[in-house]
Coordinates of C-alpha atoms in Angstrom, one line a residue:
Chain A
X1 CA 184.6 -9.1 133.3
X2 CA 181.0 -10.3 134.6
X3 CA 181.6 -9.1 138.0
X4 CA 183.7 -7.9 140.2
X5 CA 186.8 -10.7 141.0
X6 CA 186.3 -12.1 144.7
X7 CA 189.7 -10.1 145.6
X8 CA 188.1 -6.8 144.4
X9 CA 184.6 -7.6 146.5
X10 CA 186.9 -9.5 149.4
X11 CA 189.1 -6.0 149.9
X12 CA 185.9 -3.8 150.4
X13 CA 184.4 -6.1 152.9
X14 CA 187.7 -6.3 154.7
X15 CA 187.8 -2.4 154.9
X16 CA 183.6 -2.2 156.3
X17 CA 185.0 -4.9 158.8
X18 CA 187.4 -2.8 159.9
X19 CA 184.8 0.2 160.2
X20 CA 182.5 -1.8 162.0
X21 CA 184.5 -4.4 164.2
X22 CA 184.7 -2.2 167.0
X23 CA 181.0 -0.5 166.6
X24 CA 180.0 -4.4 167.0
X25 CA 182.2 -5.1 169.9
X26 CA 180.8 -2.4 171.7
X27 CA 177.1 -3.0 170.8
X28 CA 177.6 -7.0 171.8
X29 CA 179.6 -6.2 174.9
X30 CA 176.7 -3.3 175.8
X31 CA 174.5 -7.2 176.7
X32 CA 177.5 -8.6 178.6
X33 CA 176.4 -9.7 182.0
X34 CA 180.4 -9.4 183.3
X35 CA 182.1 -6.4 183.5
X36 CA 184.6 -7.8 181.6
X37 CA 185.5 -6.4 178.0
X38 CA 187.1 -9.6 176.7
X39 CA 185.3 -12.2 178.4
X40 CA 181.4 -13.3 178.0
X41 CA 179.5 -13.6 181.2
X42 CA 176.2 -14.1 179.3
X43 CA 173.2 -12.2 178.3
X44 CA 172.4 -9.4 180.4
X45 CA 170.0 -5.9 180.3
X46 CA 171.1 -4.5 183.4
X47 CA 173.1 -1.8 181.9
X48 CA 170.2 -0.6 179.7
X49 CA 168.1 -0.7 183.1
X50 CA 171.1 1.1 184.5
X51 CA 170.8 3.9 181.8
X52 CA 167.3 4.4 182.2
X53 CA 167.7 5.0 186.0
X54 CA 170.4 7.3 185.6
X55 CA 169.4 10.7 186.0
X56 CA 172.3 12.6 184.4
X57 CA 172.1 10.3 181.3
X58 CA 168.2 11.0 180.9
X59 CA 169.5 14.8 181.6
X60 CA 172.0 14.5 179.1
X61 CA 169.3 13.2 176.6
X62 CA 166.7 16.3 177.6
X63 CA 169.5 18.5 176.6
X64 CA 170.6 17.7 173.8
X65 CA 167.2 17.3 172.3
X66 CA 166.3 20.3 173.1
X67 CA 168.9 22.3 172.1
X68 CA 168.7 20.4 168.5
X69 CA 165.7 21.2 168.1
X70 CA 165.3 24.6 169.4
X71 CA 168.5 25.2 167.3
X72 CA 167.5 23.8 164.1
X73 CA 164.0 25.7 164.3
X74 CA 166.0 28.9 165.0
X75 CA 168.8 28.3 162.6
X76 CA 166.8 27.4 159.5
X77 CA 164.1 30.8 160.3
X78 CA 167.1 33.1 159.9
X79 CA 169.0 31.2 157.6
X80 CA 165.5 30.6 154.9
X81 CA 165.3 34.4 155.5
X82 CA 169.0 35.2 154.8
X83 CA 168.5 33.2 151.7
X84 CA 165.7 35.0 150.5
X85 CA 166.9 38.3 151.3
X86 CA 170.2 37.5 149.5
X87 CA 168.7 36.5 146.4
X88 CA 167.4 40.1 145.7
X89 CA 170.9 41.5 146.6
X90 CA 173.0 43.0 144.6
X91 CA 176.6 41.4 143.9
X92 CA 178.7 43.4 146.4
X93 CA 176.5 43.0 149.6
X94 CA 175.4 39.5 148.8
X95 CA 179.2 38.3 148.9
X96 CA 180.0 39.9 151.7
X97 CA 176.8 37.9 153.4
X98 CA 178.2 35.2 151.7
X99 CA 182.1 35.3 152.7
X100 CA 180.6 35.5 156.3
X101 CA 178.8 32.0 155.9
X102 CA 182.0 30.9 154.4
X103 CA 183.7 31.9 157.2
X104 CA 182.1 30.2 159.4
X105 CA 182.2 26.8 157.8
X106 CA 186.0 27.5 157.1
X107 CA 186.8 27.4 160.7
X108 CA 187.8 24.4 162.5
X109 CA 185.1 23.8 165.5
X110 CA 187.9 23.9 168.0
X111 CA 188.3 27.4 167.2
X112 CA 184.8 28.5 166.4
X113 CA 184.2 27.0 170.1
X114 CA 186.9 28.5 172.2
X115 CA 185.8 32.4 169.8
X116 CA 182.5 32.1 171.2
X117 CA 183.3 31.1 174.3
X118 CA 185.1 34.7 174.2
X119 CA 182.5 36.4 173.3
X120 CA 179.8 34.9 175.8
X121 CA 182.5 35.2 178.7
X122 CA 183.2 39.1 177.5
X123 CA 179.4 39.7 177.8
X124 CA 178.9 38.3 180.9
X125 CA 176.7 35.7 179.7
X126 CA 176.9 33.0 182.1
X127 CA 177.9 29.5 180.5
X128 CA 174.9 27.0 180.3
X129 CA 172.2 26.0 178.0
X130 CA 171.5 29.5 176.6
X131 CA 175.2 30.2 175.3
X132 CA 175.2 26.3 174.0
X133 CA 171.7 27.2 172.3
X134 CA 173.1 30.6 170.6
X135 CA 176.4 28.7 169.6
X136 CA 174.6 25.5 167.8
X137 CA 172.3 28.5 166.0
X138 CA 175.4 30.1 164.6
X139 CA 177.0 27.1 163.7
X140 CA 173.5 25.8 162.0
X141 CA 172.4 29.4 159.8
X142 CA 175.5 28.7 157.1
X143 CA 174.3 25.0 156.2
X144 CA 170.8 26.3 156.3
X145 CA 171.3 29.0 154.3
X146 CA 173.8 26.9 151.5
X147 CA 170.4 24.0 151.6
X148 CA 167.8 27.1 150.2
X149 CA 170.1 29.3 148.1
X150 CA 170.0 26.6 145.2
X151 CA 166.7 26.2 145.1
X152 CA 165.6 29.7 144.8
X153 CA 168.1 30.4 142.0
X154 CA 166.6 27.0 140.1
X155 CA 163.2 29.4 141.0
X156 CA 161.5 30.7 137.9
X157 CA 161.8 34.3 139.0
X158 CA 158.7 35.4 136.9
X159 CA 156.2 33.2 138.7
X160 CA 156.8 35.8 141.6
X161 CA 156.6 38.8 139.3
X162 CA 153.7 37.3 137.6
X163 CA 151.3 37.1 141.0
X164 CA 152.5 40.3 142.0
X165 CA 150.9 41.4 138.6
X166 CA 148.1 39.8 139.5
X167 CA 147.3 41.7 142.7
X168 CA 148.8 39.5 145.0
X169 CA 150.9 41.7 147.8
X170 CA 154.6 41.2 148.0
X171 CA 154.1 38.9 151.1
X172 CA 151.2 36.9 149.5
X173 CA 153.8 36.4 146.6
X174 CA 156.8 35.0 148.8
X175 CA 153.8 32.8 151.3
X176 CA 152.5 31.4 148.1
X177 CA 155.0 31.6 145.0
X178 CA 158.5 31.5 146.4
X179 CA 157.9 29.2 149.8
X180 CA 156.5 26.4 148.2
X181 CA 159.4 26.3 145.4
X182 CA 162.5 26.6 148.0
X183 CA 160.1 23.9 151.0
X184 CA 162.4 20.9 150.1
X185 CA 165.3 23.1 150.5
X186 CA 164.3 24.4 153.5
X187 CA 163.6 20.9 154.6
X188 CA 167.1 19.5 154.4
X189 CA 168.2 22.9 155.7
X190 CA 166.7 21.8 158.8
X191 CA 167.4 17.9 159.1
X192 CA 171.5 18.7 158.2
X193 CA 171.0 21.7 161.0
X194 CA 169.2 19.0 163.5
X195 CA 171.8 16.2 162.8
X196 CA 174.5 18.3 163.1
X197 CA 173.3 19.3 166.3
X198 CA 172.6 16.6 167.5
X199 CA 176.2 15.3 166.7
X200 CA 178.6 17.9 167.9
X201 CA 180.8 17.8 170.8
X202 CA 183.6 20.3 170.3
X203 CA 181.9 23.6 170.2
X204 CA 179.2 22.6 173.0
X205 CA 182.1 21.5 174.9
X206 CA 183.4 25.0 174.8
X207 CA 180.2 26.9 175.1
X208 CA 178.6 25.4 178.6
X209 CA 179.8 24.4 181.9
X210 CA 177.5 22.1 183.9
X211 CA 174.2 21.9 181.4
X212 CA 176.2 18.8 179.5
X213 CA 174.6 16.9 176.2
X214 CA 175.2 13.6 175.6
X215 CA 178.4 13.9 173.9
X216 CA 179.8 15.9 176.5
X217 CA 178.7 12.8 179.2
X218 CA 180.2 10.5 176.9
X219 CA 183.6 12.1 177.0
X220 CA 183.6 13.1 180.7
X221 CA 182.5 9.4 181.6
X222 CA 185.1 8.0 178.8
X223 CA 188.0 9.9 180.5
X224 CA 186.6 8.5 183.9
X225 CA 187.1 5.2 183.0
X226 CA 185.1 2.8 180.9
X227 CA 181.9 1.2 182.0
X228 CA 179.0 -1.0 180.2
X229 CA 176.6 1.8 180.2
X230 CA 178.2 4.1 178.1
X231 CA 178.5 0.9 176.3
X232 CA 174.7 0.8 176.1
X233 CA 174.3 3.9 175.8
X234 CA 176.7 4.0 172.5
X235 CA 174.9 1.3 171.2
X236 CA 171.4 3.7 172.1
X237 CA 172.6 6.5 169.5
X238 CA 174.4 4.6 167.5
X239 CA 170.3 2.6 166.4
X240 CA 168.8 6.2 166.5
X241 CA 171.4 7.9 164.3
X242 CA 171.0 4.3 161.8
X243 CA 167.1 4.9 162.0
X244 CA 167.2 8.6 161.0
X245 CA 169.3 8.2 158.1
X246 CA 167.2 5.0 156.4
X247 CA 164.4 7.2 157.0
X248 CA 165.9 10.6 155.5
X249 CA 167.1 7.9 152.8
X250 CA 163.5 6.8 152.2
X251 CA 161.7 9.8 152.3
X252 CA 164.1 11.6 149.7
X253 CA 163.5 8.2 147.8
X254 CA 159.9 8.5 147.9
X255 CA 160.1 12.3 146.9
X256 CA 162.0 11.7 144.3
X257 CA 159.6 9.2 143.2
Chain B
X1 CA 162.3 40.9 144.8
X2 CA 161.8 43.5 147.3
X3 CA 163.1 41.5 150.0
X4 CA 165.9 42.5 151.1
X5 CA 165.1 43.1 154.7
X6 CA 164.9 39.5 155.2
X7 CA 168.3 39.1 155.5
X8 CA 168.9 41.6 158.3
X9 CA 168.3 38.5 161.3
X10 CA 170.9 36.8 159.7
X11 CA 173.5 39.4 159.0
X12 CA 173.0 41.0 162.8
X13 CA 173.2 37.3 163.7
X14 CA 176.3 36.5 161.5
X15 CA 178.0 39.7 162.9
X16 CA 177.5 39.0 166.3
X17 CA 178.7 35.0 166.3
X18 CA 180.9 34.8 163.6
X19 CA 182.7 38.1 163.1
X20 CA 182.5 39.6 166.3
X21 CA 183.7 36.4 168.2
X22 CA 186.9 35.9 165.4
X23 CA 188.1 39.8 165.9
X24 CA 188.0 39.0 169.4
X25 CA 190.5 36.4 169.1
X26 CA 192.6 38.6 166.6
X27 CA 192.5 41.0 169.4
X28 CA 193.6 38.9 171.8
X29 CA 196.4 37.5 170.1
X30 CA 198.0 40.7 169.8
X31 CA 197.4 42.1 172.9
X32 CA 199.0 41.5 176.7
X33 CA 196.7 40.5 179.6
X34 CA 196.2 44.2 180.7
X35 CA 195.2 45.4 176.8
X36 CA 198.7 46.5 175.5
X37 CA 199.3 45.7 171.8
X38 CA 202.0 43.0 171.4
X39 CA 203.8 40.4 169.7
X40 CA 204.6 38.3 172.3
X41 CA 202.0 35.7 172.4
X42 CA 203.1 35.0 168.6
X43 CA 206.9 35.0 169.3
X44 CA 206.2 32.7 172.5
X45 CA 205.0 30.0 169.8
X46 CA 208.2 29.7 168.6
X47 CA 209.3 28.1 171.3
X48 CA 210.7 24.4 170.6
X49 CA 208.3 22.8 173.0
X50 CA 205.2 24.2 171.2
X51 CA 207.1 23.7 167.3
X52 CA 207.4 20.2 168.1
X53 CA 203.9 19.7 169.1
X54 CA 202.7 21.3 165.6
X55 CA 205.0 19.5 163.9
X56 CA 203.8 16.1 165.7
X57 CA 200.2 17.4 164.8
X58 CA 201.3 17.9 161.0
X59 CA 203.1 14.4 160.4
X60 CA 200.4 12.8 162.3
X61 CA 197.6 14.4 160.5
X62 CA 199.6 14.0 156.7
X63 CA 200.2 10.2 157.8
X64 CA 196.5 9.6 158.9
X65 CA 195.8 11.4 155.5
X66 CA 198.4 9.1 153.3
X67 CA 197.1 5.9 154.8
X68 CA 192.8 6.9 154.3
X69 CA 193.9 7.5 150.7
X70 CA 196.4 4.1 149.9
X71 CA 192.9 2.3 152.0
X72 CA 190.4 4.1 151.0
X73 CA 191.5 4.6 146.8
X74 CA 190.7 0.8 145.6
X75 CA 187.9 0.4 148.3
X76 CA 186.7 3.5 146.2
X77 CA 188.0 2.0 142.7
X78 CA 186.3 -1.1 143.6
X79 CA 183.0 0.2 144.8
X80 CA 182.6 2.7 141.8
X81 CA 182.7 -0.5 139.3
X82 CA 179.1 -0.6 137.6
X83 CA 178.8 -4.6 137.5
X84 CA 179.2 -4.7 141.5
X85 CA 176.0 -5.8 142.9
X86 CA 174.6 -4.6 146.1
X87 CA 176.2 -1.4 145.6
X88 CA 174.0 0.7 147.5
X89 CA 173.6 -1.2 150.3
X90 CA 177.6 -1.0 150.6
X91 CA 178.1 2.4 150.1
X92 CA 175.4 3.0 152.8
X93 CA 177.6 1.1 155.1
X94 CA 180.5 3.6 154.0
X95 CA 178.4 6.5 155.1
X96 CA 176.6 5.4 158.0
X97 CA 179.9 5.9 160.1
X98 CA 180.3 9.4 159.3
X99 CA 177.0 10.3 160.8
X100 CA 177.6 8.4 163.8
X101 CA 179.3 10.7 167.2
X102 CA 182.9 10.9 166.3
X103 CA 183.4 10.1 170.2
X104 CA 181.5 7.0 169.9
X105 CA 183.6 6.0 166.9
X106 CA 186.7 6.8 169.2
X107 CA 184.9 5.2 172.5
X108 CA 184.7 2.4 170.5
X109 CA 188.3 1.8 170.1
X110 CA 189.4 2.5 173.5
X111 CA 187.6 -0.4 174.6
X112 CA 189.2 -2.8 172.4
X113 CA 192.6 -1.3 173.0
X114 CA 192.5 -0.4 176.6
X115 CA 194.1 -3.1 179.0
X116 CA 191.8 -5.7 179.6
X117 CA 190.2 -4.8 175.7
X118 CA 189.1 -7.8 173.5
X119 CA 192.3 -6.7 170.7
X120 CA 195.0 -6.1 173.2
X121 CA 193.6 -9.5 175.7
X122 CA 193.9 -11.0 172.3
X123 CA 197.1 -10.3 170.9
X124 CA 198.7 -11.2 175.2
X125 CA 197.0 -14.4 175.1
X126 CA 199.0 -15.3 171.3
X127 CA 202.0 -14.1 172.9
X128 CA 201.7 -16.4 176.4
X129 CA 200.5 -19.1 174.1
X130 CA 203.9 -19.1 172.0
X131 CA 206.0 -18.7 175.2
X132 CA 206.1 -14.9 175.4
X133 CA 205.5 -12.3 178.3
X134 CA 201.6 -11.0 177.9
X135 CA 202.2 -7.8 178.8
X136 CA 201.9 -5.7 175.2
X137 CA 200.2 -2.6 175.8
X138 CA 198.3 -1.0 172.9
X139 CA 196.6 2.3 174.6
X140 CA 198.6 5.9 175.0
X141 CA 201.0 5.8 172.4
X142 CA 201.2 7.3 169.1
X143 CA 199.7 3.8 167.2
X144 CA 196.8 4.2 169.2
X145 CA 196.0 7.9 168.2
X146 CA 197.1 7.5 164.5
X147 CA 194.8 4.4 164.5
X148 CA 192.2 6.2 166.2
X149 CA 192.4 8.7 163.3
X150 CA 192.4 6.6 160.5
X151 CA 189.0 4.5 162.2
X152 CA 187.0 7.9 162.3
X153 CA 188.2 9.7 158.9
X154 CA 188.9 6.7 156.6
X155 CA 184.8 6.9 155.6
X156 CA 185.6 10.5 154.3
X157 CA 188.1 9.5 152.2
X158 CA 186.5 6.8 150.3
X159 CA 182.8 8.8 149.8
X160 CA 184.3 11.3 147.9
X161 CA 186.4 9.1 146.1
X162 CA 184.0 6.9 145.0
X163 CA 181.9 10.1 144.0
X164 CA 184.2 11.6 141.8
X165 CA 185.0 7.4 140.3
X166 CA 181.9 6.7 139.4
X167 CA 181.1 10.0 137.9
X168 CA 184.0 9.1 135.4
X169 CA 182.6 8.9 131.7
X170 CA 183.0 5.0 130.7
X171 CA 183.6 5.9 127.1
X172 CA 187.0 7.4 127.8
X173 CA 188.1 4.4 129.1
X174 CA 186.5 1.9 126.5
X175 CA 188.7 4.7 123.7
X176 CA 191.8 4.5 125.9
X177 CA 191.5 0.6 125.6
X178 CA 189.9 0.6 121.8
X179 CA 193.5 2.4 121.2
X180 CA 195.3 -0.4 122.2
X181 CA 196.1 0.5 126.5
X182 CA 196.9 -1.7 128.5
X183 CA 195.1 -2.0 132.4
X184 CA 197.7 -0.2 134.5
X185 CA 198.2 2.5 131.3
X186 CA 194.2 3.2 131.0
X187 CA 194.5 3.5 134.9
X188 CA 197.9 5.3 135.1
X189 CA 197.0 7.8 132.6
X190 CA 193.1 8.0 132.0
X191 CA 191.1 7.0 135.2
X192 CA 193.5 8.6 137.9
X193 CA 194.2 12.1 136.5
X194 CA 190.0 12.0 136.3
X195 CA 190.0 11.1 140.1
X196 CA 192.4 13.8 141.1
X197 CA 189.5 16.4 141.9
X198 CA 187.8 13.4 144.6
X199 CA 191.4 12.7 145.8
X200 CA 191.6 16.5 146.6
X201 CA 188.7 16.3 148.4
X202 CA 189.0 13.4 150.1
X203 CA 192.0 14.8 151.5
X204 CA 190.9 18.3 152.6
X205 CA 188.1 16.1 154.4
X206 CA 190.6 14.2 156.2
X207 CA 193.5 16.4 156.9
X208 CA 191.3 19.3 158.5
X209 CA 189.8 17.5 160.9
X210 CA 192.8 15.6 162.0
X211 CA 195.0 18.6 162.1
X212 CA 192.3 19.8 164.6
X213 CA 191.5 17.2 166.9
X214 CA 192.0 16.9 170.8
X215 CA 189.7 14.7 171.6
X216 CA 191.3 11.5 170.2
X217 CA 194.5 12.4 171.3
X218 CA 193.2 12.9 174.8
X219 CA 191.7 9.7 174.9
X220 CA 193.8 6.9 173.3
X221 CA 197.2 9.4 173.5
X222 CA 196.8 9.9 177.5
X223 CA 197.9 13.0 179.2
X224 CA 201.3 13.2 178.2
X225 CA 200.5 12.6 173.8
X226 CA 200.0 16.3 172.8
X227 CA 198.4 17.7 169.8
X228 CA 198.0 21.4 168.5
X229 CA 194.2 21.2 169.6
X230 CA 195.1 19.8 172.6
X231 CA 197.3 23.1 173.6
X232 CA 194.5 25.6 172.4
X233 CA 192.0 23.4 174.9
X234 CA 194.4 23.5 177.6
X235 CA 195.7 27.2 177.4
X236 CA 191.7 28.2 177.3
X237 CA 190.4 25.6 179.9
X238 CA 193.7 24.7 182.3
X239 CA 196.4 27.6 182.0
X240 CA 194.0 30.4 181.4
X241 CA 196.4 32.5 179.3
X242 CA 193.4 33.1 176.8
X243 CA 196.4 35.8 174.7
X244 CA 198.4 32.9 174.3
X245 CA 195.6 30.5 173.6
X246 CA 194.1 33.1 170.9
X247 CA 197.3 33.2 169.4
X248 CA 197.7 29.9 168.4
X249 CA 194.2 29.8 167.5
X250 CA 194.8 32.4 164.8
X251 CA 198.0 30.6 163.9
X252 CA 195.7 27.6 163.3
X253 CA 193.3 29.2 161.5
X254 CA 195.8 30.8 159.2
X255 CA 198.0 27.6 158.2
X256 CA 194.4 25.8 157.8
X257 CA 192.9 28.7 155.1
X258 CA 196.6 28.6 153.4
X259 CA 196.4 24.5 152.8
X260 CA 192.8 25.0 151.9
X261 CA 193.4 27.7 149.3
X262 CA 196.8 25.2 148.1
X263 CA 194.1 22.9 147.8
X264 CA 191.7 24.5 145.8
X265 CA 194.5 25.7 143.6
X266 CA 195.0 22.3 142.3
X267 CA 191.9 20.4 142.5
X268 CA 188.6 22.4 141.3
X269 CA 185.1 22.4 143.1
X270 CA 184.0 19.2 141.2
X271 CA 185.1 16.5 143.1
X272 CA 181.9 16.3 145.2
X273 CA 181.1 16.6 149.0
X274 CA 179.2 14.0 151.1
X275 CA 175.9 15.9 150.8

């Protein structure tokens, strides 16, 4: 067989046009002058216009930028630490550290959403942009913390003993010896932690009330009704989240290289 | 090392928003709305109107599961085949989708189902043209949700799939056939008992999710289609009985770590992830 037969190649195309039939639709219909979602009224950037002049779409955007970002930075400090701490552990602590992470990526997001929602309501804290912060941190440390743990046991554990030997202090040791080694674990730590983020809808939907991201505008405008600007907007994320991952894909290429 | 303080931020942060929060669902499962310890909230579950629900979530979720894996295995099979060129530009396109917004993904077919929607316009206009009423609709009904689910899963069927196929050692295959197999026995007997591990996988990725899910039932299922995740939202958001809603919470929880751990029983940790 030189390659594959043109059912083979014919059946996997049919299958991406399935994924991507209604991803097109929307992104095509996003530059439809009529409302319309069947019938072409020509070319049209009014409901890009639209999007830019709405200010609870632009608020939606601040938020959930912020609190990616903010979470991501957070998550991957305590989880890089966690990691480290761990590796010196002995067995018994460690997997009880480790069941916890577990945990926590065991549960289904409806139910890690409505827990914390619990707990934030049982401590008074009112629901907003804070208790979505502390919620996408928690959800974030596990995936950190899974990203750095590999690298540091592929570490060669007497290059830290080593500059310790040579008068380095312990924290000169772990800025100069052990950082370095685990950076590129780190480093996906915190791109998985900020797309993650950046992509959830369940927990933040239980973990705020008015301060909404964009995920959360896209479901309360979606139950609302549908409307061309979500359309554009859709088509908006759906580029950016395209653009991150050729360049994620790149880079890893290039380091690799 | 002597660094085992480091880990104290994230075991005071573990504690506080992953154990703490769970007990507090344990506790109020068992408990009544003034603090009494009971087993009501868990004996109210059995109440047909709630059994049928999970049962609806279960066939709808195994179904959604069935069909990603009878797709999803020969787009797999196909992809995993050495001489296919462009390769990694295709499987790109497999894993693009599963980084995109789920609700986009399910946005997205709402507006070709809904009413005036380019598939359900469509599929009116064949039937006027050959004599018919126009009036099919294709929105708030089971079809819709299950198709829903298939759309925004079937990608994590077929990466793990085609992770575990193409890891498959060639030269097993090229004995099976040197020792005189035919095409269905070398893939009946040699290349699908070496996928079993991504077919595990593959499922676990599928099922849990769907088993889960309220949001695509609340959007192309309407008000009145009802899945488990749709009762936990309402009882915590609507209803307000936050016992009840804990209890089925923990119920979830529970039947999803039993599958899980059936799961891993029979399929072992090498059947790959996405990452």
């Amino acid at each position: 067989m030189k390659s594959a037969g043109f059912f083979k190649r014919g059946y996997v195309y049919l299958v991406l046009a399935f994924l991507y039939m209604p991803i097109l639709t929307l992104i095509v219909f996003s530059f439809n002058a009529s409302k319309s979602r069947a019938v072409w009224g020509g070319f049209t950037l009014d409901w890009y216009r639209a999007l830019f002049q709405n200010s609870e779409i632009l608020n939606a955007l601040y938020v959930t930028l912020a609190v990616a970002l903010l979470a991501a930075v957070t998550a991957t400090f305590i989880g890089t630490l966690g990691a480290i701490g761990m590796f010196s552990m002995k067995n018994g602590p460690k997997s009880l550290l480790l069941a916890a992470a577990n945990l926590s990526m065991l549960t289904p997001d409806i139910v890690i959403g409505i827990s914390l929602m619990i707990l934030f309501l049982f401590a008074n804290l009112p629901l907003g942009f804070g208790t979505m912060l502390l919620a996408h941190v928690s959800f974030n440390v596990p995936y950190v913390l899974f990203s750095v743990l590999p690298r540091l046991k592929q570490m060669n554990g007497s290059a830290y003993e080593a500059a310790l030997d040579l008068g380095a202090t312990h924290w000169q040791a772990i800025r100069k010896i052990v950082l370095p080694e685990i950076m590129p674990g780190i480093l996906t730590g915190f791109i998985l932690a900020f797309t993650l983020s950046l992509d959830d809808f369940v927990i933040s939907f239980f973990t705020t009330s008015e301060v909404q991201n964009l995920s959360i505008l896209v479901y309360s405008m979606a139950r609302r009704g549908i409307h061309p600007t979500i359309n554009a907007l859709s088509t908006l994320m759906f580029v950016a989240i395209v653009a991150l991952l050729l360049l994620v894909n790149r880079k890893s290429s290039i380091l690799e290289r | 090392m002597k660094t085992k303080p480091f880990a104290a931020p994230y075991a005071v942060w573990m504690l506080l928003f992953t154990i703490v929060p769970i007990a507090l669902v344990a506790a109020y499962s068992f408990t009544t709305a003034d603090g009494a310890l009971t087993l009501r909230n868990m004996a109210n579950f059995l109440d047909p109107i709630y059994i049928t629900v999970l049962l609806r979530s279960l066939g709808i979720a195994l179904l959604c599961t069935l069909i990603c894996l009878l797709v999803g295995y020969p787009a797999a099979y196909v992809l995993a085949q050495k001489d296919f060129d462009k390769k990694g530009v295709l499987v790109l396109l497999f894993v693009i989708p599963m980084w995109m917004n789920f609700l986009l993904r399910t946005y997205a077919w709402l507006t070709l189902l809904e009413s005036n929607g380019l598939i359900t316009s469509t599929v009116n206009r064949v039937i006027e043209f050959f004599g018919g009423q126009g009036n099919v609709r294709l929105l708030y009904n089971y079809g819709a949700v299950l198709m829903g689910m298939v759309y925004n899963y079937l990608p994590f069927m077929v990466l793990p799939l085609y992770t575990s196929l193409s890891r498959l050692d060639r030269r097993v295959v090229e004995a099976a056939e040197d020792l005189g197999a035919n095409r269905s026995q070398v893939f009946l007997r040699v290349v699908f008992p070496l996928s079993v591990p991504g077919i595990f996988s593959g499922v676990t990725m599928v099922f849990m999710p769907a088993i889960t899910t309220f949001v695509i039932s609340r959007l192309l299922g309407g008000a009145q289609f009802k899945l488990f995740g749709d009762l936990i939202e309402q009882q915590f958001l609507f209803t307000g009985n936050w016992n009840f809603g804990s209890a089925m919470s923990l119920i979830m929880m529970v039947l999803l770590l039993l599958s899980m751990s059936i799961m891993n029983r029979y399929g072992d940790q090498e059947g790959g992830g996405i990452f």
